[in-house]
């Protein structure tokens, strides 16, 4: 199968997550191969390497501070939430999960005359994402649309949440049925065309390495959910 990564690029490299953090941007994805029974069943059914996915965000959305990096994800136990990257890595290490990162790469030409237009478009994307977070964080995890075969906004499962996020960013075709997207849909090994991105692509997978000594002080996932206020968060000065 052809992948969504650029042709000829190596399948994968490995980096420590703290070395990878400075390069992480909004829209990047983290793919998880968990050791749970349900994860193993899902991978077998979907014939994919991964059974969970989250998308990189920032809180506040326009912050550039390293501590603003968070993962937006939907889980059966916690619903839809954003969690600090350190806590996500600590949880993955504790659970024995394997994690890979794929960078969202913009493919629009950045000619000098387009800079202002592109910046305006990106600012609009950030505003849409901010509204999306305000509306959806703390909703419940839901397989309703998967079972009914119809789109639903009452709740999402993990890969559907990422697909909906990409639609809000304007980079995933509106015709894409988000409830048919699985974590494997976002993997490098997915068949070409399975994720019809517009003006963007996902780069090659980078396997994430994390060491206990580096993240031993990170808060457990269950205690580290970030609260999104009902009003839009203040901007960095």
PDB file of C-alpha atoms in Angstrom:
ATOM      1  CA  UNK A   1       0.000   0.000   0.000  1.00  0.00           C
ATOM      2  CA  UNK A   2       1.077   3.549  -0.688  1.00  0.00           C
ATOM      3  CA  UNK A   3       1.237   5.839   2.305  1.00  0.00           C
ATOM      4  CA  UNK A   4       0.093   9.382   3.000  1.00  0.00           C
ATOM      5  CA  UNK A   5       3.718  10.380   3.533  1.00  0.00           C
ATOM      6  CA  UNK A   6       5.840  11.717   0.729  1.00  0.00           C
ATOM      7  CA  UNK A   7       7.089   9.037  -1.621  1.00  0.00           C
ATOM      8  CA  UNK A   8      10.622   7.883  -1.021  1.00  0.00           C
ATOM      9  CA  UNK A   9      10.797   9.065   2.594  1.00  0.00           C
ATOM     10  CA  UNK A  10      11.907   6.560   5.252  1.00  0.00           C
ATOM     11  CA  UNK A  11       9.080   4.879   7.111  1.00  0.00           C
ATOM     12  CA  UNK A  12      10.131   5.960  10.529  1.00  0.00           C
ATOM     13  CA  UNK A  13      12.755   7.461  12.811  1.00  0.00           C
ATOM     14  CA  UNK A  14      12.923   7.702  16.589  1.00  0.00           C
ATOM     15  CA  UNK A  15      13.223  10.766  18.799  1.00  0.00           C
ATOM     16  CA  UNK A  16      12.788  11.483  22.483  1.00  0.00           C
ATOM     17  CA  UNK A  17       9.544  13.370  22.993  1.00  0.00           C
ATOM     18  CA  UNK A  18      11.306  16.348  24.585  1.00  0.00           C
ATOM     19  CA  UNK A  19      13.514  16.662  21.513  1.00  0.00           C
ATOM     20  CA  UNK A  20      10.403  16.524  19.355  1.00  0.00           C
ATOM     21  CA  UNK A  21       8.369  19.071  21.348  1.00  0.00           C
ATOM     22  CA  UNK A  22       9.908  22.239  19.812  1.00  0.00           C
ATOM     23  CA  UNK A  23       8.848  21.040  16.359  1.00  0.00           C
ATOM     24  CA  UNK A  24       5.283  20.136  17.345  1.00  0.00           C
ATOM     25  CA  UNK A  25       2.549  22.289  15.851  1.00  0.00           C
ATOM     26  CA  UNK A  26      -1.227  22.528  16.031  1.00  0.00           C
ATOM     27  CA  UNK A  27      -2.741  19.763  13.930  1.00  0.00           C
ATOM     28  CA  UNK A  28       0.056  17.217  14.364  1.00  0.00           C
ATOM     29  CA  UNK A  29      -1.208  13.797  15.402  1.00  0.00           C
ATOM     30  CA  UNK A  30      -0.040  11.258  17.968  1.00  0.00           C
ATOM     31  CA  UNK A  31      -0.828   7.623  17.166  1.00  0.00           C
ATOM     32  CA  UNK A  32      -0.961   5.047  19.961  1.00  0.00           C
ATOM     33  CA  UNK A  33      -0.592   1.290  19.973  1.00  0.00           C
ATOM     34  CA  UNK A  34      -1.983   0.307  23.365  1.00  0.00           C
ATOM     35  CA  UNK A  35      -1.791  -2.986  25.222  1.00  0.00           C
ATOM     36  CA  UNK A  36      -5.472  -3.131  26.145  1.00  0.00           C
ATOM     37  CA  UNK A  37      -7.667  -5.983  24.979  1.00  0.00           C
ATOM     38  CA  UNK A  38     -10.035  -3.571  23.232  1.00  0.00           C
ATOM     39  CA  UNK A  39      -7.074  -1.981  21.460  1.00  0.00           C
ATOM     40  CA  UNK A  40      -5.825  -5.349  20.275  1.00  0.00           C
ATOM     41  CA  UNK A  41      -9.294  -6.246  18.996  1.00  0.00           C
ATOM     42  CA  UNK A  42      -9.626  -2.923  17.170  1.00  0.00           C
ATOM     43  CA  UNK A  43      -6.241  -3.340  15.488  1.00  0.00           C
ATOM     44  CA  UNK A  44      -7.199  -6.834  14.380  1.00  0.00           C
ATOM     45  CA  UNK A  45     -10.556  -5.695  12.992  1.00  0.00           C
ATOM     46  CA  UNK A  46      -9.174  -2.613  11.220  1.00  0.00           C
ATOM     47  CA  UNK A  47      -5.909  -4.315  10.231  1.00  0.00           C
ATOM     48  CA  UNK A  48      -4.004  -1.308  11.498  1.00  0.00           C
ATOM     49  CA  UNK A  49      -0.987  -0.746  13.702  1.00  0.00           C
ATOM     50  CA  UNK A  50      -2.703   1.814  15.950  1.00  0.00           C
ATOM     51  CA  UNK A  51      -5.875   1.868  18.045  1.00  0.00           C
ATOM     52  CA  UNK A  52      -5.899   5.394  19.503  1.00  0.00           C
ATOM     53  CA  UNK A  53      -5.113   8.898  18.263  1.00  0.00           C
ATOM     54  CA  UNK A  54      -4.914  12.441  19.594  1.00  0.00           C
ATOM     55  CA  UNK A  55      -4.247  15.800  17.940  1.00  0.00           C
ATOM     56  CA  UNK A  56      -1.804  18.476  19.104  1.00  0.00           C
ATOM     57  CA  UNK A  57      -3.343  21.763  20.265  1.00  0.00           C
ATOM     58  CA  UNK A  58      -2.277  24.750  22.335  1.00  0.00           C
ATOM     59  CA  UNK A  59      -4.024  26.357  25.300  1.00  0.00           C
ATOM     60  CA  UNK A  60      -4.281  29.307  24.915  1.00  0.00           C
ATOM     61  CA  UNK A  61      -4.629  28.606  21.210  1.00  0.00           C
ATOM     62  CA  UNK A  62      -2.188  31.334  20.061  1.00  0.00           C
ATOM     63  CA  UNK A  63       0.416  30.728  22.753  1.00  0.00           C
ATOM     64  CA  UNK A  64       3.931  29.738  21.737  1.00  0.00           C
ATOM     65  CA  UNK A  65       5.031  28.744  25.235  1.00  0.00           C
ATOM     66  CA  UNK A  66       6.237  25.100  25.458  1.00  0.00           C
ATOM     67  CA  UNK A  67       3.861  24.459  28.368  1.00  0.00           C
ATOM     68  CA  UNK A  68       0.884  25.349  26.160  1.00  0.00           C
ATOM     69  CA  UNK A  69       1.272  22.128  24.144  1.00  0.00           C
ATOM     70  CA  UNK A  70      -1.668  19.831  24.841  1.00  0.00           C
ATOM     71  CA  UNK A  71      -3.274  16.776  23.300  1.00  0.00           C
ATOM     72  CA  UNK A  72      -6.952  16.850  22.354  1.00  0.00           C
ATOM     73  CA  UNK A  73      -8.376  13.344  22.544  1.00  0.00           C
ATOM     74  CA  UNK A  74     -11.492  11.320  23.239  1.00  0.00           C
ATOM     75  CA  UNK A  75     -11.292   8.316  25.548  1.00  0.00           C
ATOM     76  CA  UNK A  76     -13.951   5.994  26.897  1.00  0.00           C
ATOM     77  CA  UNK A  77     -13.054   6.773  30.509  1.00  0.00           C
ATOM     78  CA  UNK A  78     -12.616  10.559  30.343  1.00  0.00           C
ATOM     79  CA  UNK A  79     -14.603  11.718  27.324  1.00  0.00           C
ATOM     80  CA  UNK A  80     -13.223  14.609  25.272  1.00  0.00           C
ATOM     81  CA  UNK A  81     -10.471  16.545  27.004  1.00  0.00           C
ATOM     82  CA  UNK A  82      -7.152  18.284  26.563  1.00  0.00           C
ATOM     83  CA  UNK A  83      -4.161  17.133  28.610  1.00  0.00           C
ATOM     84  CA  UNK A  84      -0.567  18.393  28.944  1.00  0.00           C
ATOM     85  CA  UNK A  85       1.847  16.585  26.659  1.00  0.00           C
ATOM     86  CA  UNK A  86       4.003  15.510  29.630  1.00  0.00           C
ATOM     87  CA  UNK A  87       1.020  13.777  31.208  1.00  0.00           C
ATOM     88  CA  UNK A  88       0.072  12.041  27.978  1.00  0.00           C
ATOM     89  CA  UNK A  89       3.608  10.687  27.680  1.00  0.00           C
ATOM     90  CA  UNK A  90       3.644   9.621  31.344  1.00  0.00           C
ATOM     91  CA  UNK A  91       0.384   7.765  30.857  1.00  0.00           C
ATOM     92  CA  UNK A  92       1.637   6.065  27.685  1.00  0.00           C
ATOM     93  CA  UNK A  93       4.843   4.983  29.407  1.00  0.00           C
ATOM     94  CA  UNK A  94       2.965   3.620  32.418  1.00  0.00           C
ATOM     95  CA  UNK A  95       0.587   1.693  30.157  1.00  0.00           C
ATOM     96  CA  UNK A  96       3.374   0.325  27.966  1.00  0.00           C
ATOM     97  CA  UNK A  97       1.956   1.956  24.826  1.00  0.00           C
ATOM     98  CA  UNK A  98       3.929   2.666  21.671  1.00  0.00           C
ATOM     99  CA  UNK A  99       3.504   6.197  20.322  1.00  0.00           C
ATOM    100  CA  UNK A 100       4.260   7.764  16.942  1.00  0.00           C
ATOM    101  CA  UNK A 101       4.091  11.396  15.789  1.00  0.00           C
ATOM    102  CA  UNK A 102       3.089  12.689  12.357  1.00  0.00           C
ATOM    103  CA  UNK A 103       3.599  16.339  11.523  1.00  0.00           C
ATOM    104  CA  UNK A 104       0.883  18.287   9.733  1.00  0.00           C
ATOM    105  CA  UNK A 105       2.655  19.904   6.802  1.00  0.00           C
ATOM    106  CA  UNK A 106       1.065  22.746   4.841  1.00  0.00           C
ATOM    107  CA  UNK A 107       1.486  22.344   1.090  1.00  0.00           C
ATOM    108  CA  UNK A 108       0.294  25.812   0.029  1.00  0.00           C
ATOM    109  CA  UNK A 109       2.928  27.846  -1.742  1.00  0.00           C
ATOM    110  CA  UNK A 110       4.306  30.517   0.549  1.00  0.00           C
ATOM    111  CA  UNK A 111       5.168  33.156  -2.044  1.00  0.00           C
ATOM    112  CA  UNK A 112       5.934  36.598  -0.619  1.00  0.00           C
ATOM    113  CA  UNK A 113       2.764  38.114  -2.076  1.00  0.00           C
ATOM    114  CA  UNK A 114       0.691  35.447  -0.315  1.00  0.00           C
ATOM    115  CA  UNK A 115       2.105  35.873   3.180  1.00  0.00           C
ATOM    116  CA  UNK A 116      -0.587  38.265   4.437  1.00  0.00           C
ATOM    117  CA  UNK A 117      -3.400  36.183   2.962  1.00  0.00           C
ATOM    118  CA  UNK A 118      -2.010  32.963   4.413  1.00  0.00           C
ATOM    119  CA  UNK A 119      -1.541  34.547   7.840  1.00  0.00           C
ATOM    120  CA  UNK A 120      -5.138  35.783   7.768  1.00  0.00           C
ATOM    121  CA  UNK A 121      -6.357  32.311   6.808  1.00  0.00           C
ATOM    122  CA  UNK A 122      -4.328  30.726   9.621  1.00  0.00           C
ATOM    123  CA  UNK A 123      -5.705  33.231  12.148  1.00  0.00           C
ATOM    124  CA  UNK A 124      -9.208  32.261  11.003  1.00  0.00           C
ATOM    125  CA  UNK A 125      -8.323  28.585  11.479  1.00  0.00           C
ATOM    126  CA  UNK A 126      -7.149  29.290  15.039  1.00  0.00           C
ATOM    127  CA  UNK A 127     -10.399  31.116  15.817  1.00  0.00           C
ATOM    128  CA  UNK A 128     -12.442  28.169  14.539  1.00  0.00           C
ATOM    129  CA  UNK A 129     -10.355  25.784  16.625  1.00  0.00           C
ATOM    130  CA  UNK A 130     -10.787  27.944  19.709  1.00  0.00           C
ATOM    131  CA  UNK A 131     -14.566  27.866  19.285  1.00  0.00           C
ATOM    132  CA  UNK A 132     -14.418  24.117  18.671  1.00  0.00           C
ATOM    133  CA  UNK A 133     -12.512  23.539  21.925  1.00  0.00           C
ATOM    134  CA  UNK A 134     -14.911  25.760  23.881  1.00  0.00           C
ATOM    135  CA  UNK A 135     -17.859  23.773  22.551  1.00  0.00           C
ATOM    136  CA  UNK A 136     -16.569  20.209  22.642  1.00  0.00           C
ATOM    137  CA  UNK A 137     -14.150  19.702  25.529  1.00  0.00           C
ATOM    138  CA  UNK A 138     -15.855  17.624  28.247  1.00  0.00           C
ATOM    139  CA  UNK A 139     -18.396  16.119  25.871  1.00  0.00           C
ATOM    140  CA  UNK A 140     -18.724  12.387  26.250  1.00  0.00           C
ATOM    141  CA  UNK A 141     -16.961   9.678  24.289  1.00  0.00           C
ATOM    142  CA  UNK A 142     -19.485   8.261  21.854  1.00  0.00           C
ATOM    143  CA  UNK A 143     -19.737   5.472  19.295  1.00  0.00           C
ATOM    144  CA  UNK A 144     -23.272   6.510  18.331  1.00  0.00           C
ATOM    145  CA  UNK A 145     -22.352   7.690  14.824  1.00  0.00           C
ATOM    146  CA  UNK A 146     -20.312   4.540  14.233  1.00  0.00           C
ATOM    147  CA  UNK A 147     -23.293   2.377  15.142  1.00  0.00           C
ATOM    148  CA  UNK A 148     -25.938   4.462  13.354  1.00  0.00           C
ATOM    149  CA  UNK A 149     -23.826   5.273  10.310  1.00  0.00           C
ATOM    150  CA  UNK A 150     -24.792   8.945  10.646  1.00  0.00           C
ATOM    151  CA  UNK A 151     -22.770  11.967  11.711  1.00  0.00           C
ATOM    152  CA  UNK A 152     -23.435  13.131  15.277  1.00  0.00           C
ATOM    153  CA  UNK A 153     -22.175  16.107  17.291  1.00  0.00           C
ATOM    154  CA  UNK A 154     -23.264  14.850  20.709  1.00  0.00           C
ATOM    155  CA  UNK A 155     -19.941  13.067  21.215  1.00  0.00           C
ATOM    156  CA  UNK A 156     -17.065  11.534  19.296  1.00  0.00           C
ATOM    157  CA  UNK A 157     -14.677   8.599  19.413  1.00  0.00           C
ATOM    158  CA  UNK A 158     -10.954   9.304  19.153  1.00  0.00           C
ATOM    159  CA  UNK A 159     -10.268   9.218  15.412  1.00  0.00           C
ATOM    160  CA  UNK A 160     -13.615  10.796  14.579  1.00  0.00           C
ATOM    161  CA  UNK A 161     -12.687  13.713  16.852  1.00  0.00           C
ATOM    162  CA  UNK A 162      -9.429  14.235  14.937  1.00  0.00           C
ATOM    163  CA  UNK A 163     -11.247  14.066  11.594  1.00  0.00           C
ATOM    164  CA  UNK A 164     -13.850  16.596  12.782  1.00  0.00           C
ATOM    165  CA  UNK A 165     -11.014  18.841  14.001  1.00  0.00           C
ATOM    166  CA  UNK A 166      -9.418  18.694  10.557  1.00  0.00           C
ATOM    167  CA  UNK A 167     -12.750  19.626   8.993  1.00  0.00           C
ATOM    168  CA  UNK A 168     -12.979  22.647  11.314  1.00  0.00           C
ATOM    169  CA  UNK A 169      -9.490  23.615  10.141  1.00  0.00           C
ATOM    170  CA  UNK A 170     -10.684  23.396   6.543  1.00  0.00           C
ATOM    171  CA  UNK A 171      -8.095  20.795   5.536  1.00  0.00           C
ATOM    172  CA  UNK A 172     -10.283  17.685   5.300  1.00  0.00           C
ATOM    173  CA  UNK A 173     -12.811  17.248   2.527  1.00  0.00           C
ATOM    174  CA  UNK A 174     -16.368  17.962   3.697  1.00  0.00           C
ATOM    175  CA  UNK A 175     -17.484  14.799   1.924  1.00  0.00           C
ATOM    176  CA  UNK A 176     -15.373  12.669   4.265  1.00  0.00           C
ATOM    177  CA  UNK A 177     -17.477  10.590   6.649  1.00  0.00           C
ATOM    178  CA  UNK A 178     -15.728  11.213   9.956  1.00  0.00           C
ATOM    179  CA  UNK A 179     -17.330   8.196  11.628  1.00  0.00           C
ATOM    180  CA  UNK A 180     -15.558   5.975   9.102  1.00  0.00           C
ATOM    181  CA  UNK A 181     -12.116   7.280  10.122  1.00  0.00           C
ATOM    182  CA  UNK A 182     -10.063   4.975  12.340  1.00  0.00           C
ATOM    183  CA  UNK A 183      -6.667   5.641  13.949  1.00  0.00           C
ATOM    184  CA  UNK A 184      -5.170   3.597  11.117  1.00  0.00           C
ATOM    185  CA  UNK A 185      -6.640   6.077   8.625  1.00  0.00           C
ATOM    186  CA  UNK A 186      -4.064   8.596   9.879  1.00  0.00           C
ATOM    187  CA  UNK A 187      -1.141   6.146   9.825  1.00  0.00           C
ATOM    188  CA  UNK A 188       1.648   6.242   7.281  1.00  0.00           C
ATOM    189  CA  UNK A 189       0.685   2.745   6.146  1.00  0.00           C
ATOM    190  CA  UNK A 190      -2.882   3.815   5.230  1.00  0.00           C
ATOM    191  CA  UNK A 191      -3.793   3.444   1.546  1.00  0.00           C
ATOM    192  CA  UNK A 192      -3.259   6.566  -0.527  1.00  0.00           C
ATOM    193  CA  UNK A 193      -6.394   8.691  -0.656  1.00  0.00           C
ATOM    194  CA  UNK A 194      -7.924   7.337   2.534  1.00  0.00           C
ATOM    195  CA  UNK A 195      -7.435  10.742   4.169  1.00  0.00           C
ATOM    196  CA  UNK A 196      -8.251  13.418   1.534  1.00  0.00           C
ATOM    197  CA  UNK A 197      -6.461  16.435   2.999  1.00  0.00           C
ATOM    198  CA  UNK A 198      -6.717  19.818   1.285  1.00  0.00           C
ATOM    199  CA  UNK A 199      -3.650  22.081   1.209  1.00  0.00           C
ATOM    200  CA  UNK A 200      -1.874  19.888   3.738  1.00  0.00           C
ATOM    201  CA  UNK A 201      -0.382  16.440   4.262  1.00  0.00           C
ATOM    202  CA  UNK A 202       0.882  14.320   7.137  1.00  0.00           C
ATOM    203  CA  UNK A 203       4.620  13.752   7.254  1.00  0.00           C
ATOM    204  CA  UNK A 204       6.370  10.440   7.932  1.00  0.00           C
ATOM    205  CA  UNK A 205       5.948   8.733  11.287  1.00  0.00           C
ATOM    206  CA  UNK A 206       8.455   9.385  14.029  1.00  0.00           C
ATOM    207  CA  UNK A 207       8.486   6.844  16.832  1.00  0.00           C
ATOM    208  CA  UNK A 208       8.448   8.661  20.175  1.00  0.00           C
ATOM    209  CA  UNK A 209      10.819   7.565  22.905  1.00  0.00           C
ATOM    210  CA  UNK A 210      10.255   8.499  26.531  1.00  0.00           C
ATOM    211  CA  UNK A 211      12.375   7.695  29.568  1.00  0.00           C
ATOM    212  CA  UNK A 212      11.095   7.331  33.110  1.00  0.00           C
ATOM    213  CA  UNK A 213      13.762   9.613  34.539  1.00  0.00           C
ATOM    214  CA  UNK A 214      12.571  12.465  32.305  1.00  0.00           C
ATOM    215  CA  UNK A 215       8.853  12.321  33.074  1.00  0.00           C
ATOM    216  CA  UNK A 216       8.688  10.802  36.534  1.00  0.00           C
ATOM    217  CA  UNK A 217       7.342  14.123  37.895  1.00  0.00           C
ATOM    218  CA  UNK A 218       4.582  14.460  35.308  1.00  0.00           C
ATOM    219  CA  UNK A 219       1.067  14.367  36.744  1.00  0.00           C
ATOM    220  CA  UNK A 220      -0.941  11.199  36.134  1.00  0.00           C
ATOM    221  CA  UNK A 221      -3.412  11.613  33.282  1.00  0.00           C
ATOM    222  CA  UNK A 222      -6.431  11.207  35.545  1.00  0.00           C
ATOM    223  CA  UNK A 223      -5.464  14.329  37.519  1.00  0.00           C
ATOM    224  CA  UNK A 224      -4.229  16.579  34.731  1.00  0.00           C
ATOM    225  CA  UNK A 225      -7.133  17.471  32.472  1.00  0.00           C
ATOM    226  CA  UNK A 226      -6.984  21.138  31.525  1.00  0.00           C
ATOM    227  CA  UNK A 227     -10.160  23.077  32.169  1.00  0.00           C
ATOM    228  CA  UNK A 228     -11.304  25.118  29.170  1.00  0.00           C
ATOM    229  CA  UNK A 229     -13.197  28.195  30.420  1.00  0.00           C
ATOM    230  CA  UNK A 230     -16.542  29.009  28.861  1.00  0.00           C
ATOM    231  CA  UNK A 231     -15.169  32.364  27.791  1.00  0.00           C
ATOM    232  CA  UNK A 232     -12.305  32.407  25.341  1.00  0.00           C
ATOM    233  CA  UNK A 233      -8.922  32.221  27.122  1.00  0.00           C
ATOM    234  CA  UNK A 234      -6.798  35.327  27.397  1.00  0.00           C
ATOM    235  CA  UNK A 235      -4.103  35.789  24.799  1.00  0.00           C
ATOM    236  CA  UNK A 236      -0.440  35.789  25.645  1.00  0.00           C
ATOM    237  CA  UNK A 237       0.915  39.285  25.962  1.00  0.00           C
TER     238      UNK A 237
END
